[in-house]
Amino acid sequence: MNDSSWGAPPHAGYWGPSDGGPVQGAAPAGPAYDAHHAPQTRPMPIVPDVPAHGGNQDDDRGAARPGGPLFRDEMPHAQPYGAVPQKPDSMPTPDDAQPPAPAPQKKSAGRDLGAAIGVGVGLGAVIIASLFVVKAAFVGVIAVAVVVGLWELTSRLQERKGIRAPLVPLALGGAAMVVSGYVRGPEGAWVAMALTALAVLVWRMTEPPEGYLKDVTAGVFAAFYVPFLATFVAMMLTADDGARRVMTFLLLTVVSDTGAYAIGWRFGKHKLAPRISPGKTREGLFGAVGFAMVAGAVLMEFVIDDGTWWQGLLLGLAVAVSATLGDLGESMIKRDLGIKDMGTLLPGHGGIMDRLDSLLPTAPVVWLLFVAFVG
């Protein structure tokens, strides 16, 4: 076999370009060579001229696959023709594609209800015993609650913010404020408030001046927020039916909180103030208003002298709104401090301030409405 025949291009013609005759030495035309002329090298398979697909799209056509390796022995993990490709063990099955949905969680109250109820009953017994036996004893209960509340508030301010509001003048002035309100009325309460603020300013002067402004500002705020607002409860007590007025005030606040909790826990879906207190809902607010208005109508009609049911409706509405705002106000303080409760003195409730949060701002509202309705 003449080696010159391998120099021709694969599909070149066999006629010369000049005279049209056959080219001397060219291979004879025909579709194939004789068997004894067969090349001793491996033939090149014909690969269709189509764009190559991605390497991950395996099929069972071997070397003729577009874009695949030229020879079957170059394919990793080659499989016989017609074999069904097996899924890797790591591939998820349809049953494993999505994890099973978690079981629905049961709603939780968030606190130890047994301890909360027990503490609530105990506090109620102390209040009733002191309120209806000796009025002065109930004034003492208010003063003790005020002092403990001031201690919790000033302690959290110092721990979380480094604010040193002086506790001694606040405690002494707060107790004096409650007694002055009971004995001398609003005038006595205002005078005691002014003297307490002055005592805070002077007491803080005994320490270095760094942080003086923020310390005395926090001290004056604490004096107004805790003892001054609590003084209105003592002033309710001075009326002829003072014990029943105080009891009405306490019951309406508790009923409002209970209505908000019960309705909000069962039906609450729309957040009331998610940035301040994520647990409160609009449905809970409606529950507080409804429960308080019904209770107010009943109490004003049958408990308060010269009271009428429609006055009770307005009283209940005012209590629900002020109690909710008071709760949100302390939630704002606790969120700023980065704490959940003001203290741990009352199991299931937190601290004293966690129970006074809705009572304190409600006291002046109820006192004012009682004066306007029944004198």
Short mmCIF file of N, CA and C in Angstrom, two decimals, residues 32-176:
data_model
loop_
_atom_site.label_atom_id
_atom_site.label_comp_id
_atom_site.label_asym_id
_atom_site.label_seq_id
_atom_site.Cartn_x
_atom_site.Cartn_y
_atom_site.Cartn_z
N ALA A 32 -15.32 1.78 0.20
CA ALA A 32 -14.46 1.18 1.23
C ALA A 32 -13.27 0.54 0.55
N TYR A 33 -12.22 0.30 1.34
CA TYR A 33 -11.06 -0.40 0.84
C TYR A 33 -11.25 -1.88 0.98
N ASP A 34 -10.37 -2.64 0.35
CA ASP A 34 -10.39 -4.09 0.51
C ASP A 34 -9.96 -4.45 1.90
N ALA A 35 -10.26 -5.66 2.26
CA ALA A 35 -9.97 -6.09 3.64
C ALA A 35 -8.50 -6.01 3.93
N HIS A 36 -7.63 -6.35 2.86
CA HIS A 36 -6.21 -6.36 3.17
C HIS A 36 -5.65 -4.96 3.26
N HIS A 37 -6.43 -3.92 2.80
CA HIS A 37 -6.01 -2.53 2.93
C HIS A 37 -6.57 -1.90 4.20
N ALA A 38 -7.27 -2.62 5.07
CA ALA A 38 -7.91 -2.01 6.27
C ALA A 38 -6.84 -1.41 7.16
N PRO A 39 -7.06 -0.21 7.69
CA PRO A 39 -6.07 0.43 8.58
C PRO A 39 -5.95 -0.36 9.86
N GLN A 40 -4.76 -0.30 10.44
CA GLN A 40 -4.51 -1.02 11.68
C GLN A 40 -4.71 -0.16 12.92
N THR A 41 -5.21 1.03 12.74
CA THR A 41 -5.52 1.92 13.88
C THR A 41 -7.00 1.89 14.16
N ARG A 42 -7.37 2.36 15.37
CA ARG A 42 -8.79 2.35 15.80
C ARG A 42 -9.56 3.45 15.08
N PRO A 43 -10.68 3.11 14.46
CA PRO A 43 -11.40 4.13 13.68
C PRO A 43 -11.98 5.21 14.59
N MET A 44 -12.08 6.38 14.04
CA MET A 44 -12.68 7.51 14.75
C MET A 44 -14.19 7.44 14.61
N PRO A 45 -14.89 7.40 15.72
CA PRO A 45 -16.36 7.37 15.60
C PRO A 45 -16.89 8.69 15.12
N ILE A 46 -18.04 8.62 14.49
CA ILE A 46 -18.70 9.83 13.97
C ILE A 46 -19.49 10.48 15.09
N VAL A 47 -19.17 11.72 15.38
CA VAL A 47 -19.87 12.46 16.44
C VAL A 47 -20.71 13.54 15.80
N PRO A 48 -21.99 13.58 16.05
CA PRO A 48 -22.83 14.62 15.43
C PRO A 48 -22.36 16.00 15.85
N ASP A 49 -22.48 16.91 14.92
CA ASP A 49 -22.04 18.27 15.17
C ASP A 49 -23.17 19.06 15.82
N VAL A 50 -23.38 18.83 17.11
CA VAL A 50 -24.41 19.54 17.87
C VAL A 50 -23.75 20.10 19.10
N PRO A 51 -24.29 21.14 19.68
CA PRO A 51 -23.69 21.71 20.89
C PRO A 51 -23.66 20.70 22.00
N ALA A 52 -22.57 20.74 22.78
CA ALA A 52 -22.42 19.80 23.90
C ALA A 52 -23.33 20.18 25.04
N HIS A 53 -23.86 19.17 25.69
CA HIS A 53 -24.68 19.37 26.88
C HIS A 53 -23.80 19.29 28.11
N GLY A 54 -24.39 19.64 29.23
CA GLY A 54 -23.65 19.57 30.48
C GLY A 54 -23.26 18.16 30.83
N GLY A 55 -22.13 18.06 31.56
CA GLY A 55 -21.60 16.75 31.91
C GLY A 55 -22.45 15.99 32.89
N ASN A 56 -23.38 16.65 33.57
CA ASN A 56 -24.20 15.95 34.55
C ASN A 56 -25.42 15.29 33.95
N GLN A 57 -25.66 15.51 32.64
CA GLN A 57 -26.85 14.94 32.03
C GLN A 57 -26.48 13.63 31.37
N ASP A 58 -26.34 12.58 32.17
CA ASP A 58 -25.94 11.28 31.65
C ASP A 58 -27.09 10.62 30.93
N ASP A 59 -26.75 9.88 29.85
CA ASP A 59 -27.74 9.02 29.22
C ASP A 59 -27.06 7.69 28.90
N ASP A 60 -27.77 6.81 28.22
CA ASP A 60 -27.25 5.46 28.00
C ASP A 60 -26.79 5.26 26.57
N ARG A 61 -26.33 6.29 25.87
CA ARG A 61 -25.90 6.13 24.48
C ARG A 61 -24.39 6.06 24.34
N GLY A 62 -23.67 6.09 25.41
CA GLY A 62 -22.22 5.88 25.38
C GLY A 62 -21.49 6.95 24.62
N ALA A 63 -20.58 6.48 23.68
CA ALA A 63 -19.69 7.42 23.02
C ALA A 63 -20.40 8.30 22.02
N ALA A 64 -21.55 7.87 21.50
CA ALA A 64 -22.26 8.68 20.53
C ALA A 64 -23.01 9.82 21.18
N ARG A 65 -22.88 9.96 22.48
CA ARG A 65 -23.62 11.03 23.19
C ARG A 65 -23.03 12.37 22.80
N PRO A 66 -23.86 13.38 22.45
CA PRO A 66 -23.31 14.70 22.10
C PRO A 66 -22.55 15.28 23.27
N GLY A 67 -21.36 15.76 22.99
CA GLY A 67 -20.59 16.42 24.03
C GLY A 67 -19.97 15.46 25.01
N GLY A 68 -20.15 14.14 24.86
CA GLY A 68 -19.61 13.18 25.79
C GLY A 68 -18.21 12.75 25.39
N PRO A 69 -17.57 11.85 26.11
CA PRO A 69 -16.26 11.33 25.74
C PRO A 69 -16.34 10.53 24.44
N LEU A 70 -15.21 10.49 23.73
CA LEU A 70 -15.22 9.84 22.42
C LEU A 70 -15.38 8.35 22.51
N PHE A 71 -14.80 7.71 23.49
CA PHE A 71 -14.83 6.26 23.58
C PHE A 71 -15.50 5.84 24.87
N ARG A 72 -16.16 4.72 24.82
CA ARG A 72 -16.90 4.24 25.98
C ARG A 72 -15.97 3.98 27.16
N ASP A 73 -14.74 3.54 26.90
CA ASP A 73 -13.85 3.22 28.02
C ASP A 73 -13.31 4.48 28.68
N GLU A 74 -13.62 5.67 28.12
CA GLU A 74 -13.23 6.92 28.77
C GLU A 74 -14.31 7.43 29.71
N MET A 75 -15.48 6.82 29.72
CA MET A 75 -16.59 7.29 30.56
C MET A 75 -16.46 6.70 31.94
N PRO A 76 -16.45 7.51 32.98
CA PRO A 76 -16.45 6.95 34.33
C PRO A 76 -17.80 6.34 34.64
N HIS A 77 -17.74 5.18 35.30
CA HIS A 77 -18.98 4.50 35.73
C HIS A 77 -19.87 4.20 34.54
N ALA A 78 -19.31 3.70 33.44
CA ALA A 78 -20.12 3.38 32.29
C ALA A 78 -21.06 2.25 32.61
N GLN A 79 -22.24 2.28 32.01
CA GLN A 79 -23.25 1.27 32.23
C GLN A 79 -23.62 0.63 30.90
N PRO A 80 -24.05 -0.62 30.89
CA PRO A 80 -24.45 -1.27 29.64
C PRO A 80 -25.61 -0.54 29.00
N TYR A 81 -25.68 -0.74 27.69
CA TYR A 81 -26.76 -0.09 26.95
C TYR A 81 -28.12 -0.58 27.46
N GLY A 82 -29.02 0.37 27.68
CA GLY A 82 -30.37 0.02 28.14
C GLY A 82 -30.50 -0.08 29.63
N ALA A 83 -29.38 0.01 30.37
CA ALA A 83 -29.48 -0.09 31.83
C ALA A 83 -30.07 1.20 32.39
N VAL A 84 -30.85 1.08 33.40
CA VAL A 84 -31.48 2.23 34.05
C VAL A 84 -30.50 2.82 35.04
N PRO A 85 -30.15 4.08 34.91
CA PRO A 85 -29.19 4.67 35.86
C PRO A 85 -29.74 4.60 37.28
N GLN A 86 -28.87 4.26 38.19
CA GLN A 86 -29.26 4.17 39.60
C GLN A 86 -29.06 5.52 40.27
N LYS A 87 -29.99 5.85 41.16
CA LYS A 87 -29.88 7.11 41.90
C LYS A 87 -28.82 6.97 42.96
N PRO A 88 -28.01 7.98 43.14
CA PRO A 88 -27.02 7.92 44.23
C PRO A 88 -27.72 7.82 45.56
N ASP A 89 -27.00 7.24 46.51
CA ASP A 89 -27.59 7.09 47.84
C ASP A 89 -27.88 8.42 48.50
N SER A 90 -27.13 9.47 48.09
CA SER A 90 -27.33 10.76 48.74
C SER A 90 -28.53 11.50 48.21
N MET A 91 -29.08 11.05 47.07
CA MET A 91 -30.23 11.74 46.51
C MET A 91 -31.46 11.48 47.36
N PRO A 92 -32.22 12.52 47.74
CA PRO A 92 -33.41 12.29 48.56
C PRO A 92 -34.52 11.66 47.75
N THR A 93 -35.21 10.77 48.35
CA THR A 93 -36.40 10.18 47.75
C THR A 93 -37.57 11.13 47.93
N PRO A 94 -38.66 10.92 47.19
CA PRO A 94 -39.82 11.80 47.36
C PRO A 94 -40.30 11.86 48.80
N ASP A 95 -40.20 10.74 49.51
CA ASP A 95 -40.66 10.75 50.91
C ASP A 95 -39.72 11.56 51.79
N ASP A 96 -38.42 11.64 51.35
CA ASP A 96 -37.45 12.36 52.17
C ASP A 96 -37.27 13.80 51.73
N ALA A 97 -37.93 14.19 50.64
CA ALA A 97 -37.69 15.51 50.09
C ALA A 97 -38.05 16.59 51.10
N GLN A 98 -39.12 16.44 51.84
CA GLN A 98 -39.55 17.44 52.80
C GLN A 98 -39.71 16.76 54.15
N PRO A 99 -39.16 17.38 55.20
CA PRO A 99 -39.31 16.77 56.52
C PRO A 99 -40.76 16.85 56.97
N PRO A 100 -41.17 15.90 57.78
CA PRO A 100 -42.55 15.93 58.25
C PRO A 100 -42.82 17.18 59.08
N ALA A 101 -44.02 17.71 58.94
CA ALA A 101 -44.39 18.92 59.67
C ALA A 101 -44.39 18.64 61.17
N PRO A 102 -43.85 19.58 61.96
CA PRO A 102 -43.85 19.36 63.42
C PRO A 102 -45.25 19.36 63.98
N ALA A 103 -45.40 18.64 65.04
CA ALA A 103 -46.71 18.57 65.69
C ALA A 103 -47.07 19.94 66.25
N PRO A 104 -48.33 20.36 66.15
CA PRO A 104 -48.74 21.68 66.66
C PRO A 104 -48.47 21.79 68.14
N GLN A 105 -47.89 22.95 68.52
CA GLN A 105 -47.58 23.18 69.92
C GLN A 105 -48.80 23.71 70.65
N LYS A 106 -48.94 23.24 71.84
CA LYS A 106 -50.05 23.68 72.66
C LYS A 106 -49.76 25.04 73.24
N LYS A 107 -50.75 25.90 73.30
CA LYS A 107 -50.54 27.23 73.84
C LYS A 107 -50.16 27.14 75.30
N SER A 108 -49.24 28.03 75.68
CA SER A 108 -48.78 28.05 77.06
C SER A 108 -49.03 29.42 77.66
N ALA A 109 -49.33 29.42 78.93
CA ALA A 109 -49.62 30.69 79.60
C ALA A 109 -48.36 31.49 79.81
N GLY A 110 -47.19 30.87 79.83
CA GLY A 110 -45.95 31.59 79.98
C GLY A 110 -45.51 31.75 81.42
N ARG A 111 -46.35 31.43 82.40
CA ARG A 111 -46.00 31.54 83.80
C ARG A 111 -46.57 30.33 84.55
N ASP A 112 -46.11 30.18 85.78
CA ASP A 112 -46.61 29.13 86.65
C ASP A 112 -47.96 29.57 87.19
N LEU A 113 -49.04 29.06 86.57
CA LEU A 113 -50.37 29.52 86.96
C LEU A 113 -50.71 29.13 88.39
N GLY A 114 -50.25 27.96 88.83
CA GLY A 114 -50.54 27.55 90.20
C GLY A 114 -49.95 28.51 91.21
N ALA A 115 -48.68 28.84 91.02
CA ALA A 115 -48.03 29.80 91.93
C ALA A 115 -48.67 31.17 91.81
N ALA A 116 -49.00 31.59 90.60
CA ALA A 116 -49.61 32.91 90.41
C ALA A 116 -50.95 33.01 91.12
N ILE A 117 -51.77 31.96 91.00
CA ILE A 117 -53.08 31.98 91.66
C ILE A 117 -52.92 31.97 93.18
N GLY A 118 -51.99 31.15 93.67
CA GLY A 118 -51.77 31.10 95.11
C GLY A 118 -51.32 32.43 95.68
N VAL A 119 -50.36 33.08 95.00
CA VAL A 119 -49.89 34.39 95.47
C VAL A 119 -51.00 35.42 95.37
N GLY A 120 -51.78 35.37 94.29
CA GLY A 120 -52.88 36.32 94.14
C GLY A 120 -53.92 36.18 95.24
N VAL A 121 -54.25 34.95 95.58
CA VAL A 121 -55.22 34.73 96.66
C VAL A 121 -54.67 35.24 97.99
N GLY A 122 -53.38 34.99 98.24
CA GLY A 122 -52.77 35.47 99.48
C GLY A 122 -52.76 36.98 99.57
N LEU A 123 -52.40 37.65 98.48
CA LEU A 123 -52.42 39.11 98.48
C LEU A 123 -53.84 39.65 98.66
N GLY A 124 -54.80 39.00 98.01
CA GLY A 124 -56.18 39.43 98.17
C GLY A 124 -56.66 39.33 99.60
N ALA A 125 -56.26 38.26 100.27
CA ALA A 125 -56.67 38.10 101.67
C ALA A 125 -56.08 39.19 102.55
N VAL A 126 -54.81 39.54 102.33
CA VAL A 126 -54.18 40.62 103.10
C VAL A 126 -54.88 41.94 102.84
N ILE A 127 -55.19 42.21 101.58
CA ILE A 127 -55.84 43.48 101.23
C ILE A 127 -57.22 43.57 101.86
N ILE A 128 -58.01 42.52 101.74
CA ILE A 128 -59.37 42.56 102.29
C ILE A 128 -59.34 42.71 103.80
N ALA A 129 -58.45 41.96 104.46
CA ALA A 129 -58.38 42.02 105.93
C ALA A 129 -58.00 43.42 106.39
N SER A 130 -57.02 44.04 105.75
CA SER A 130 -56.60 45.37 106.18
C SER A 130 -57.56 46.45 105.72
N LEU A 131 -58.23 46.25 104.61
CA LEU A 131 -59.10 47.27 104.05
C LEU A 131 -60.40 47.43 104.83
N PHE A 132 -60.98 46.31 105.25
CA PHE A 132 -62.29 46.38 105.90
C PHE A 132 -62.22 46.29 107.42
N VAL A 133 -61.05 46.06 107.96
CA VAL A 133 -60.93 46.00 109.42
C VAL A 133 -60.43 47.34 109.94
N VAL A 134 -59.24 47.75 109.52
CA VAL A 134 -58.67 49.03 109.95
C VAL A 134 -58.12 49.73 108.71
N LYS A 135 -58.67 50.90 108.38
CA LYS A 135 -58.23 51.61 107.19
C LYS A 135 -56.75 51.99 107.26
N ALA A 136 -56.30 52.39 108.44
CA ALA A 136 -54.91 52.79 108.59
C ALA A 136 -53.96 51.64 108.26
N ALA A 137 -54.39 50.42 108.53
CA ALA A 137 -53.55 49.28 108.20
C ALA A 137 -53.38 49.15 106.69
N PHE A 138 -54.42 49.46 105.95
CA PHE A 138 -54.31 49.40 104.50
C PHE A 138 -53.37 50.48 103.99
N VAL A 139 -53.36 51.65 104.63
CA VAL A 139 -52.39 52.68 104.25
C VAL A 139 -50.97 52.15 104.45
N GLY A 140 -50.76 51.40 105.52
CA GLY A 140 -49.45 50.79 105.74
C GLY A 140 -49.10 49.78 104.65
N VAL A 141 -50.09 49.02 104.17
CA VAL A 141 -49.85 48.07 103.07
C VAL A 141 -49.42 48.81 101.81
N ILE A 142 -50.08 49.95 101.54
CA ILE A 142 -49.70 50.74 100.36
C ILE A 142 -48.26 51.24 100.50
N ALA A 143 -47.92 51.74 101.70
CA ALA A 143 -46.57 52.28 101.91
C ALA A 143 -45.51 51.21 101.74
N VAL A 144 -45.76 50.01 102.25
CA VAL A 144 -44.79 48.92 102.10
C VAL A 144 -44.64 48.55 100.62
N ALA A 145 -45.75 48.46 99.91
CA ALA A 145 -45.67 48.14 98.48
C ALA A 145 -44.88 49.21 97.72
N VAL A 146 -45.06 50.47 98.10
CA VAL A 146 -44.35 51.56 97.44
C VAL A 146 -42.84 51.44 97.68
N VAL A 147 -42.44 51.19 98.91
CA VAL A 147 -41.01 51.09 99.23
C VAL A 147 -40.37 49.92 98.49
N VAL A 148 -41.04 48.77 98.48
CA VAL A 148 -40.50 47.61 97.76
C VAL A 148 -40.42 47.88 96.26
N GLY A 149 -41.46 48.54 95.72
CA GLY A 149 -41.43 48.88 94.31
C GLY A 149 -40.30 49.82 93.96
N LEU A 150 -40.04 50.81 94.82
CA LEU A 150 -38.92 51.72 94.60
C LEU A 150 -37.59 50.98 94.64
N TRP A 151 -37.47 50.05 95.57
CA TRP A 151 -36.23 49.27 95.65
C TRP A 151 -36.01 48.45 94.37
N GLU A 152 -37.06 47.81 93.86
CA GLU A 152 -36.91 47.04 92.62
C GLU A 152 -36.53 47.95 91.45
N LEU A 153 -37.20 49.08 91.33
CA LEU A 153 -36.95 49.96 90.20
C LEU A 153 -35.54 50.54 90.24
N THR A 154 -35.12 51.06 91.38
CA THR A 154 -33.78 51.65 91.46
C THR A 154 -32.69 50.58 91.31
N SER A 155 -32.96 49.37 91.80
CA SER A 155 -31.96 48.30 91.64
C SER A 155 -31.78 47.93 90.18
N ARG A 156 -32.87 47.82 89.44
CA ARG A 156 -32.75 47.48 88.02
C ARG A 156 -32.09 48.61 87.23
N LEU A 157 -32.38 49.85 87.58
CA LEU A 157 -31.74 50.97 86.90
C LEU A 157 -30.23 50.96 87.09
N GLN A 158 -29.78 50.65 88.30
CA GLN A 158 -28.35 50.62 88.56
C GLN A 158 -27.70 49.42 87.88
N GLU A 159 -28.35 48.26 87.92
CA GLU A 159 -27.78 47.06 87.33
C GLU A 159 -27.67 47.16 85.81
N ARG A 160 -28.69 47.65 85.17
CA ARG A 160 -28.75 47.61 83.72
C ARG A 160 -28.24 48.88 83.04
N LYS A 161 -28.37 50.03 83.71
CA LYS A 161 -28.00 51.28 83.07
C LYS A 161 -26.94 52.07 83.83
N GLY A 162 -26.57 51.60 85.01
CA GLY A 162 -25.59 52.34 85.80
C GLY A 162 -26.13 53.63 86.39
N ILE A 163 -27.45 53.75 86.52
CA ILE A 163 -28.09 54.95 87.07
C ILE A 163 -28.29 54.74 88.57
N ARG A 164 -27.74 55.64 89.38
CA ARG A 164 -27.79 55.50 90.84
C ARG A 164 -28.81 56.48 91.42
N ALA A 165 -30.08 56.17 91.25
CA ALA A 165 -31.12 56.98 91.89
C ALA A 165 -31.11 56.70 93.39
N PRO A 166 -31.00 57.73 94.25
CA PRO A 166 -30.85 57.50 95.70
C PRO A 166 -32.11 56.88 96.31
N LEU A 167 -31.95 55.69 96.88
CA LEU A 167 -33.10 54.97 97.39
C LEU A 167 -33.59 55.51 98.73
N VAL A 168 -32.68 55.93 99.61
CA VAL A 168 -33.08 56.34 100.96
C VAL A 168 -34.07 57.50 100.93
N PRO A 169 -33.76 58.64 100.27
CA PRO A 169 -34.76 59.71 100.24
C PRO A 169 -36.03 59.31 99.48
N LEU A 170 -35.90 58.44 98.49
CA LEU A 170 -37.09 58.00 97.76
C LEU A 170 -38.00 57.16 98.66
N ALA A 171 -37.43 56.25 99.42
CA ALA A 171 -38.24 55.40 100.30
C ALA A 171 -38.92 56.20 101.40
N LEU A 172 -38.14 57.07 102.06
CA LEU A 172 -38.73 57.89 103.12
C LEU A 172 -39.77 58.85 102.57
N GLY A 173 -39.42 59.52 101.48
CA GLY A 173 -40.38 60.45 100.88
C GLY A 173 -41.60 59.75 100.31
N GLY A 174 -41.42 58.54 99.74
CA GLY A 174 -42.57 57.82 99.20
C GLY A 174 -43.56 57.42 100.27
N ALA A 175 -43.06 56.88 101.39
CA ALA A 175 -43.95 56.52 102.49
C ALA A 175 -44.66 57.75 103.05
N ALA A 176 -43.92 58.86 103.18
CA ALA A 176 -44.53 60.10 103.67
C ALA A 176 -45.58 60.62 102.69
#
